[in-house]
Short mmCIF file of C-alpha atoms in Angstrom, two decimals:
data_model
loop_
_atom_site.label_atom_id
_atom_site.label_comp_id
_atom_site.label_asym_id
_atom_site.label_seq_id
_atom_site.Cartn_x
_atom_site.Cartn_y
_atom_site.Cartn_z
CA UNK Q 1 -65.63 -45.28 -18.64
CA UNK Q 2 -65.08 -46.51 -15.39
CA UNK Q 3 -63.08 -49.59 -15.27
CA UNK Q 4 -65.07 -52.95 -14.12
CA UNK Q 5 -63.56 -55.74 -11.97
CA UNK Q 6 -63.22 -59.04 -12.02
CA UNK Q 7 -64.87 -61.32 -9.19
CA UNK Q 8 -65.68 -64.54 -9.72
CA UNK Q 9 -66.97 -67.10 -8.83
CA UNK Q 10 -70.27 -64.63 -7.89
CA UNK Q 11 -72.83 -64.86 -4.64
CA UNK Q 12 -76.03 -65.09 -6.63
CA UNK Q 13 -78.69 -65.03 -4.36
CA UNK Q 14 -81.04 -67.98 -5.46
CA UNK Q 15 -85.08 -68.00 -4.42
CA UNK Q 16 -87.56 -71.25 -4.63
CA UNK Q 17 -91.06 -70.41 -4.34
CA UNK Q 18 -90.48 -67.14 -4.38
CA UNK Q 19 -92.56 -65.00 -7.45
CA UNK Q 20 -90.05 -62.54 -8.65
CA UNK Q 21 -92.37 -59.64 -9.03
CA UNK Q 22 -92.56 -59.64 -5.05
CA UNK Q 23 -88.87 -58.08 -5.78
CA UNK Q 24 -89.24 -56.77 -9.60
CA UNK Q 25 -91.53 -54.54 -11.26
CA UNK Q 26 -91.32 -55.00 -15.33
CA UNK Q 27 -91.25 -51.73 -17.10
CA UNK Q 28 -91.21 -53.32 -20.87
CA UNK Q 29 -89.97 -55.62 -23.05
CA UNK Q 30 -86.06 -56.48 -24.73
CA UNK Q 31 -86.92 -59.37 -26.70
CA UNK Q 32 -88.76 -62.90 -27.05
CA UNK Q 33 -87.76 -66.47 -28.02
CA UNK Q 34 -89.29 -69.85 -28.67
CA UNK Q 35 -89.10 -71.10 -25.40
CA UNK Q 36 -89.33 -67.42 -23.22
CA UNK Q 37 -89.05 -63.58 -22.71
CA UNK Q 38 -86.76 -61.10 -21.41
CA UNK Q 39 -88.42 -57.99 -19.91
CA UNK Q 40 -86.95 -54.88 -18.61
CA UNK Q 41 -87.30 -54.56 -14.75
CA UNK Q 42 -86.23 -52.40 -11.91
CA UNK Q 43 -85.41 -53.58 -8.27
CA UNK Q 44 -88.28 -52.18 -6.38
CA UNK Q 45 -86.09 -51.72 -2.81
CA UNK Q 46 -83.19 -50.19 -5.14
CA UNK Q 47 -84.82 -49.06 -7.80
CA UNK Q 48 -81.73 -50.57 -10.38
CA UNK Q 49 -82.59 -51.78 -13.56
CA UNK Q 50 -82.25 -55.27 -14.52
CA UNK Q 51 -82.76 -57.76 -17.42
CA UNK Q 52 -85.15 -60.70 -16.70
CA UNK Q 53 -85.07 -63.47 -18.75
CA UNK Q 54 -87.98 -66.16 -18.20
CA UNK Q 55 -88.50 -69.74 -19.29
CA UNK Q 56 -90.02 -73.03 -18.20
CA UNK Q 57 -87.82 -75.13 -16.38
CA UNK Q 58 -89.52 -78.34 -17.41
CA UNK Q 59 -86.35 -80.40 -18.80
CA UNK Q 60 -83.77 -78.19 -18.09
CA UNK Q 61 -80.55 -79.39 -17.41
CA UNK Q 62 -79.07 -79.39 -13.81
CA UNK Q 63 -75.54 -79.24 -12.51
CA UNK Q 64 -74.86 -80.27 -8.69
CA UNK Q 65 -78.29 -79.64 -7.99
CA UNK Q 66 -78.52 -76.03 -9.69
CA UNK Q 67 -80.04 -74.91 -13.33
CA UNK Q 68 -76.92 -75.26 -15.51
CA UNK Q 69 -77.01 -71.87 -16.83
CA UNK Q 70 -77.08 -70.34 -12.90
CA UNK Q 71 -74.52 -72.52 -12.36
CA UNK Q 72 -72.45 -71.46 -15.05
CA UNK Q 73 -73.09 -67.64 -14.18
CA UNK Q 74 -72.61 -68.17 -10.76
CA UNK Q 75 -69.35 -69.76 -11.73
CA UNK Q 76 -68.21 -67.18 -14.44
CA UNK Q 77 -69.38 -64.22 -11.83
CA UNK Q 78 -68.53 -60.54 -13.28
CA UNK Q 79 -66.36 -59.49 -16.33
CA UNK Q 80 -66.55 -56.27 -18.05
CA UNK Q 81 -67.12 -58.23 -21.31
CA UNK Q 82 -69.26 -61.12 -19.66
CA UNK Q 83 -73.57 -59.29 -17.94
CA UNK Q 84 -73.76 -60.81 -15.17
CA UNK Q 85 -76.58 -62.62 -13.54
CA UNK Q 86 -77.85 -60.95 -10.41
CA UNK Q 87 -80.45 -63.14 -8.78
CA UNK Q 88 -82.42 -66.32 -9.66
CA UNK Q 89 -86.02 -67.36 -8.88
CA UNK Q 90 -87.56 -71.03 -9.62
CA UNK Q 91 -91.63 -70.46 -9.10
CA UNK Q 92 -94.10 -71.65 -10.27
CA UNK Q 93 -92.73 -74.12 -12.38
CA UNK Q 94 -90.81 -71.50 -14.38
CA UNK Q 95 -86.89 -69.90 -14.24
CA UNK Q 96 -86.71 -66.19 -14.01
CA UNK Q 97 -82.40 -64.68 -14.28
CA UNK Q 98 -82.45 -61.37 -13.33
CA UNK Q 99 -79.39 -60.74 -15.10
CA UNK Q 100 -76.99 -57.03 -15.72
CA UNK Q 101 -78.78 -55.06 -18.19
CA UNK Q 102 -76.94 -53.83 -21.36
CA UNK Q 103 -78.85 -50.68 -22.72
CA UNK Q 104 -77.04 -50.25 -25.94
CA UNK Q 105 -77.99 -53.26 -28.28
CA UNK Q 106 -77.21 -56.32 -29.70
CA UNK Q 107 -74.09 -55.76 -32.20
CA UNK Q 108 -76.21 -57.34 -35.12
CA UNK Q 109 -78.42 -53.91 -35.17
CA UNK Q 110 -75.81 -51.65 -34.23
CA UNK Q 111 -73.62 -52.48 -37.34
CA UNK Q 112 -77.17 -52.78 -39.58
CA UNK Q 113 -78.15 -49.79 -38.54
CA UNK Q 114 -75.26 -47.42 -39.12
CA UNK Q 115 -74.41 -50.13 -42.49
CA UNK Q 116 -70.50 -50.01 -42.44
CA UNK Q 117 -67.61 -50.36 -40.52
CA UNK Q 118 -63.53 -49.99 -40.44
CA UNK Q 119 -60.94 -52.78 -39.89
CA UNK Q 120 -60.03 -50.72 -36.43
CA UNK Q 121 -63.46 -51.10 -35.01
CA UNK Q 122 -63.62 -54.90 -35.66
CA UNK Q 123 -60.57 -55.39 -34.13
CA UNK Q 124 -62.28 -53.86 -31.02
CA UNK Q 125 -64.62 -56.17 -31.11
CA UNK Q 126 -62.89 -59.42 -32.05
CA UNK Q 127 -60.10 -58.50 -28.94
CA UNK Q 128 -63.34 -57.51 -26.68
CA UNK Q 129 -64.89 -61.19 -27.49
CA UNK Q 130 -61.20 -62.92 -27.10
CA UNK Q 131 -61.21 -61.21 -23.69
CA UNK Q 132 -64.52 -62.84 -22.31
CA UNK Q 133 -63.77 -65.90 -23.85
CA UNK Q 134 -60.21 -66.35 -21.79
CA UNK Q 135 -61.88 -65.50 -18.52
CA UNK Q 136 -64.92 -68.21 -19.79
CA UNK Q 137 -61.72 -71.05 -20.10
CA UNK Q 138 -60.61 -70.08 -16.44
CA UNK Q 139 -64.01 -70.61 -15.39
CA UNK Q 140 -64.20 -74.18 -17.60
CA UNK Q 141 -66.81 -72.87 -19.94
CA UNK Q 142 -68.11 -72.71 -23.27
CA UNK Q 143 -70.43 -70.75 -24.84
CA UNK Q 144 -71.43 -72.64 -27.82
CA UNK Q 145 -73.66 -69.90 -28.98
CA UNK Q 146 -71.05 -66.72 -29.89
CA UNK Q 147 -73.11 -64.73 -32.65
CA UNK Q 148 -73.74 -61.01 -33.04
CA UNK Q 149 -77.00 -61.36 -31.69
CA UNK Q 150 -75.51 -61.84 -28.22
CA UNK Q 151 -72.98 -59.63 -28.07
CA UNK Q 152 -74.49 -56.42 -26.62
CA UNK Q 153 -73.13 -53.07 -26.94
CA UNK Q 154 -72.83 -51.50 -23.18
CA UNK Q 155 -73.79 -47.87 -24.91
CA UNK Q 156 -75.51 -46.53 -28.00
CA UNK Q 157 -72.51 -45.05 -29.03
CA UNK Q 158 -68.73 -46.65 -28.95
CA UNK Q 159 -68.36 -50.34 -29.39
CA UNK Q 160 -67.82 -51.80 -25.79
CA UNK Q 161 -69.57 -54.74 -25.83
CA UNK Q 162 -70.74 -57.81 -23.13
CA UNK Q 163 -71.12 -61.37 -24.36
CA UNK Q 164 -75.18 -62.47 -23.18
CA UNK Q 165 -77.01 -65.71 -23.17
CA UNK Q 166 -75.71 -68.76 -21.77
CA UNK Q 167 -78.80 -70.84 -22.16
CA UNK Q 168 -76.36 -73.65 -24.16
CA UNK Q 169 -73.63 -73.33 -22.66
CA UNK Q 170 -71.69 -76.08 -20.82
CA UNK Q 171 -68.68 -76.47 -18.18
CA UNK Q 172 -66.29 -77.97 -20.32
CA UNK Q 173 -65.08 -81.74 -20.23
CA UNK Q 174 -62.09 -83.41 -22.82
CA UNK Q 175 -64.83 -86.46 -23.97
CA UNK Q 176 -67.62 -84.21 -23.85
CA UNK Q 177 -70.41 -84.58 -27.17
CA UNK Q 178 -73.79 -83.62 -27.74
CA UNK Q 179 -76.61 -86.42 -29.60
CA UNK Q 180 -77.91 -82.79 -31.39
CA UNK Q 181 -76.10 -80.29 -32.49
CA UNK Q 182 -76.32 -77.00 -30.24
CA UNK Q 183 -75.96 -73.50 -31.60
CA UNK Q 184 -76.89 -71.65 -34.17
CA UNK Q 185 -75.61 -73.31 -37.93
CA UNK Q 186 -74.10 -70.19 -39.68
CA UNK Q 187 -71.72 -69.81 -36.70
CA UNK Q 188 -71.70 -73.78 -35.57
CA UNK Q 189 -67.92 -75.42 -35.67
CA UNK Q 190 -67.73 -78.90 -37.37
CA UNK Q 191 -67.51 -80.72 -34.51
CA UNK Q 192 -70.26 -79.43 -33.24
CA UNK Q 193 -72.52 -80.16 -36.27
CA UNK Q 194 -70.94 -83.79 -36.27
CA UNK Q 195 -71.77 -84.20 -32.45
CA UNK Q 196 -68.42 -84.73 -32.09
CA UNK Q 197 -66.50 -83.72 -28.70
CA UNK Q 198 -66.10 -79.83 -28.29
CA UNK Q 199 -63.85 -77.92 -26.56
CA UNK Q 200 -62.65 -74.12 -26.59
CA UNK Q 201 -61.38 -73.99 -30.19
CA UNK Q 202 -65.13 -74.15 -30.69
CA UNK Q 203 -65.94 -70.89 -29.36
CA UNK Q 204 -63.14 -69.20 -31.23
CA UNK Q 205 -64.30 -70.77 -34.63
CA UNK Q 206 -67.40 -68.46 -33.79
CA UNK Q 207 -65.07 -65.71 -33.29
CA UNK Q 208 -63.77 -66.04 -36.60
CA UNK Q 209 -66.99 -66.18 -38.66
CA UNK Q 210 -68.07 -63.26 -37.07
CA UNK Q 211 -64.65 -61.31 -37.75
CA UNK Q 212 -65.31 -62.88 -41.14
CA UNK Q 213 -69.00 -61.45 -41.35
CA UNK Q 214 -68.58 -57.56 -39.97
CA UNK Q 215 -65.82 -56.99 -42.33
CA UNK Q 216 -67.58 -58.69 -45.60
CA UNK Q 217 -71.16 -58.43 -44.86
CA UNK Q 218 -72.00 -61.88 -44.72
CA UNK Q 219 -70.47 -65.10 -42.71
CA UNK Q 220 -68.50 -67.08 -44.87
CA UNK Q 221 -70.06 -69.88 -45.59
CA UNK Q 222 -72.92 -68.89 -46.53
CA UNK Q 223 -70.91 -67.54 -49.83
CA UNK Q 224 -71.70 -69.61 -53.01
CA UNK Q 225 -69.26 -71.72 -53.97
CA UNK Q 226 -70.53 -71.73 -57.78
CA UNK Q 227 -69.89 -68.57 -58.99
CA UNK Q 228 -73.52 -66.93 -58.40
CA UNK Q 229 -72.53 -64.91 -55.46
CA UNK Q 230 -75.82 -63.22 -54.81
CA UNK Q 231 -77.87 -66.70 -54.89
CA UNK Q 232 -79.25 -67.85 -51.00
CA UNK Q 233 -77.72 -71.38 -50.02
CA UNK Q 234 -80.30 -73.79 -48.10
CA UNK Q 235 -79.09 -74.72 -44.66
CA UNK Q 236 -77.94 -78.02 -46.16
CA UNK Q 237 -75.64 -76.34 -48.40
CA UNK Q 238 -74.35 -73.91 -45.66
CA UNK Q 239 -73.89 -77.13 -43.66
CA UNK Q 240 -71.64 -78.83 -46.11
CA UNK Q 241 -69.49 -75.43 -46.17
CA UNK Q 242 -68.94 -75.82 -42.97
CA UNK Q 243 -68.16 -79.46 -43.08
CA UNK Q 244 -65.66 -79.33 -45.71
CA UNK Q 245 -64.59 -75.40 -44.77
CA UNK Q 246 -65.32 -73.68 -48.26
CA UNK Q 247 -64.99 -70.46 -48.05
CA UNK Q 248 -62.73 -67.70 -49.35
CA UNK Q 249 -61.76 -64.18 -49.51
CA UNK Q 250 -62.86 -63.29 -52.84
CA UNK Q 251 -66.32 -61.62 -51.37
CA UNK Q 252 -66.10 -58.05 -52.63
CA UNK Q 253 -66.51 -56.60 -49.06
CA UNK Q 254 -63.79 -58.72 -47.53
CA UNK Q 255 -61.27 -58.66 -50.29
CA UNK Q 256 -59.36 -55.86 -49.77
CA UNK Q 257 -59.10 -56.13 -45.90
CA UNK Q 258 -55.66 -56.74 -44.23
CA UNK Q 259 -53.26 -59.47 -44.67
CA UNK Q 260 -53.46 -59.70 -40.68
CA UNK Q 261 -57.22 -59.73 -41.01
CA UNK Q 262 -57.04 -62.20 -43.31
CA UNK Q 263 -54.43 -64.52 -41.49
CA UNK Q 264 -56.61 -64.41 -38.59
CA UNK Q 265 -59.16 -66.11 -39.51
CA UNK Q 266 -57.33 -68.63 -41.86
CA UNK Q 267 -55.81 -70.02 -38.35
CA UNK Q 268 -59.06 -70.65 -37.19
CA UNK Q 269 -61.25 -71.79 -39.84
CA UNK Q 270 -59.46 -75.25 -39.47
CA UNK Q 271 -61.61 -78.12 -39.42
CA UNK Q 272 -59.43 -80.26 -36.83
CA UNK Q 273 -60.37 -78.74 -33.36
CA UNK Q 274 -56.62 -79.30 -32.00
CA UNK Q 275 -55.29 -77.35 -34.74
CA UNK Q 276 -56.61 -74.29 -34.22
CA UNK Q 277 -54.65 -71.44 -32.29
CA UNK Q 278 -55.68 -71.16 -28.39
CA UNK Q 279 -57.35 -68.01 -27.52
CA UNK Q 280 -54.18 -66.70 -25.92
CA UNK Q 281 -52.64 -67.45 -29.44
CA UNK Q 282 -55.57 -65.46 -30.88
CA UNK Q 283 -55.07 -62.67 -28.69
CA UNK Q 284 -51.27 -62.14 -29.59
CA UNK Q 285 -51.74 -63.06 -33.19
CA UNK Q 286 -50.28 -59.39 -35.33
CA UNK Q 287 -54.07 -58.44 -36.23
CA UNK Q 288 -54.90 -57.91 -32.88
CA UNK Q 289 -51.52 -56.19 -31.54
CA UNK Q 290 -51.80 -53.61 -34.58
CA UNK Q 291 -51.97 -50.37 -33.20
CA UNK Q 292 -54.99 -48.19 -34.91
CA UNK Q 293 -52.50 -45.93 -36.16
CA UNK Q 294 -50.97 -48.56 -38.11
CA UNK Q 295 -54.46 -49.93 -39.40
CA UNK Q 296 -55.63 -48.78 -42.66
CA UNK Q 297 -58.53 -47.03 -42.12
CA UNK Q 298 -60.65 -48.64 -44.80
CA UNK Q 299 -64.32 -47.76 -44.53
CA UNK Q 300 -66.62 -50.61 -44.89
CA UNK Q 301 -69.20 -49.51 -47.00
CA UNK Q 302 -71.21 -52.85 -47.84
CA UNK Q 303 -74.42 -52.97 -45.47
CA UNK Q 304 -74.38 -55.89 -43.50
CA UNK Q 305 -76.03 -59.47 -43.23
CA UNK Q 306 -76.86 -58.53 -47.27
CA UNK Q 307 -77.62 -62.00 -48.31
CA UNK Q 308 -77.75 -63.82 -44.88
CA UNK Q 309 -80.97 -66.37 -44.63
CA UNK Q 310 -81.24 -65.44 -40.86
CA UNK Q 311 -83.91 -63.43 -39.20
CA UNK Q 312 -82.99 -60.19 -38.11
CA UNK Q 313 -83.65 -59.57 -33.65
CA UNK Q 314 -85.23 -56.68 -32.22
CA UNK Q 315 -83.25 -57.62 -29.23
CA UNK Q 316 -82.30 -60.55 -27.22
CA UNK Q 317 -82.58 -63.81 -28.39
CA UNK Q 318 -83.68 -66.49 -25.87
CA UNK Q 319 -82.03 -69.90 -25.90
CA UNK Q 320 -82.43 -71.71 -23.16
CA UNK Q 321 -81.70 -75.69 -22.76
CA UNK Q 322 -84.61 -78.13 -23.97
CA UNK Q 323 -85.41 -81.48 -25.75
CA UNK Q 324 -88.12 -79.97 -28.31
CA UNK Q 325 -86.16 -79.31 -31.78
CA UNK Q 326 -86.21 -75.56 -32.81
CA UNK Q 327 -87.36 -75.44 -36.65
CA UNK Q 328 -84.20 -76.27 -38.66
CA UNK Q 329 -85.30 -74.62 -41.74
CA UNK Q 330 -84.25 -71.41 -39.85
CA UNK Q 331 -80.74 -70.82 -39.13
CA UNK Q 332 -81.47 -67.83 -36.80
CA UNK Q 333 -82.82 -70.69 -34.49
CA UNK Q 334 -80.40 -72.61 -32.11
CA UNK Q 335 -80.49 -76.52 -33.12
CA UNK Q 336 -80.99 -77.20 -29.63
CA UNK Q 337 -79.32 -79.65 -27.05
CA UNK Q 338 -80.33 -82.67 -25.16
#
């Protein structure tokens, strides 16, 4: 594969009153959410295809004058683990990002469908996130909504992937806290359930659930804590996991995983933000140096998201900034933002 450069921050050409299909022609669809769509398109002077994701803009948030999320994208511009946004149209009362499109599907299918994994491929994956998340710090941003869901695989085969979906995502300030929680709960840090202040260590926390859930089959705190391993927790219950981090390593698919595996995610699964590792500290932690010579190549033969209480995609998921409540009986849906 070629290798992809870096430039950032990105010249995003931005149209008002301008209807994107004067520029677009939509060819089918990727994926729907509460509050919008994402089509497939193609660039009718170029003919390149393109995501476009579509939403009201009614209520959405605004930085210097721009839609946060351009902002942000404009700000993060291209990474070869980051799609990149390509154009933006405001008309007709809605927000249409015609953003890089990533043809091989979310990670959530790709490790359903094929139904097991080794430690060497997650490791691929976890270093791949790491990556985008550094270059999201030097551009002062955080996610806030890391899941495999939006983690798209660039091909249908091999496991380079590009983090998608910045519809909660902030530039980052030290005092900054949300009045609702924003995210999705299975993956959401403490502090971010408590509407307390978040910072980068909340991003990685995501990180390590999902490490957590493609080696066991299911996120770790949504793991009884009783002894009946194959009951369903509530969302309250999964909630006060996260609160009081219960979880452990005693999950028949995660057990016999590496130390380094293990270690891993121990240092991030702290509840006190400012004790957790930095993602520069994550990224020269032993689990990710390991050669994949040196890794055991332990087949993962438990199929994946087994118990979880989540919906399963059939491709994007939309999340985009609002003050209406998404259902919180449904942990697949973002709790929303201000």
């Amino acid at each position: 594969d070629p290798i992809e450069s870096i430039d950032y921050p990105l010249k995003i050409n931005t149209f008002k009153n301008v209807n994107p299909t004067d520029h677009y022609e939509e060819i089918g669809v990727l994926g729907y959410g509460t509050y919008g769509h994402v089509m497939k398109c193609f660039e009718k002077k170029t003919g390149s295809i393109f995501a476009a994701k579509k939403f009201k803009i009614l209520r959405l948030k605004r930085y210097q004058g721009e839609l946060m999320e351009v902002a942000i994208l404009r700000s993060v511009g291209k990474h070869p683990q980051i799609a990149h946004l390509h154009a933006a149209y405001e008309y007709n009362l809605h927000c249409t990002l015609i953003t890089e499109f990533v043809p091989g599907g979310a990670l959530y299918n790709r490790i359903e469908k094929e139904g097991s994994l080794d430690e060497a491929i997650t490791v691929s994956i976890i270093r791949q996130i790491l990556l985008g998340l550094k270059h999201l710090q030097d551009c002062s941003v955080i996610h806030r909504d890391l899941k495999p869901e939006n983690l798209m695989m660039v091909q249908a085969s091999g496991y380079r992937l590009k983090i998608i979906d910045f519809g909660l995502a902030v530039f980052y300030q030290s005092s900054q806290c949300t009045p609702i929680p924003a995210g999705t709960l299975t993956y959401m840090a403490p502090e971010t359930q408590n509407c307390d202040p978040q910072s980068y260590t909340t991003d990685l926390w995501s990180v390590a659930v999902i490490a957590y859930e493609i080696l066991a089959g299911i996120t770790p705190f949504e793991i009884p804590q009783d002894g009946c391993r194959d009951r369903i927790l509530t969302n309250q219950e999964i909630s006060l996991n996260i609160t009081h981090v219960r979880y452990d390593f005693d999950d028949p698919g995660i057990v016999d995983v590496s130390n380094e595996a293990k270690d891993f995610i121990k240092q991030i699964l702290v509840r006190d933000p400012k004790k957790r590792p930095s993602v520069h500290q994550c990224l020269s932690h032993p689990w990710m140096a390991m050669r994949e010579e040196d890794r055991p190549l332990v087949k993962r033969t438990v199929s994946l998201f087994r118990h979880s209480t989540r919906k399963k995609p059939k491709g994007y998921r939309i999340n985009t900034q609002t003050t209406q409540k998404r259902d919180p009986r449904n942990s697949a849906d973002p709790i929303t933002i201000q």
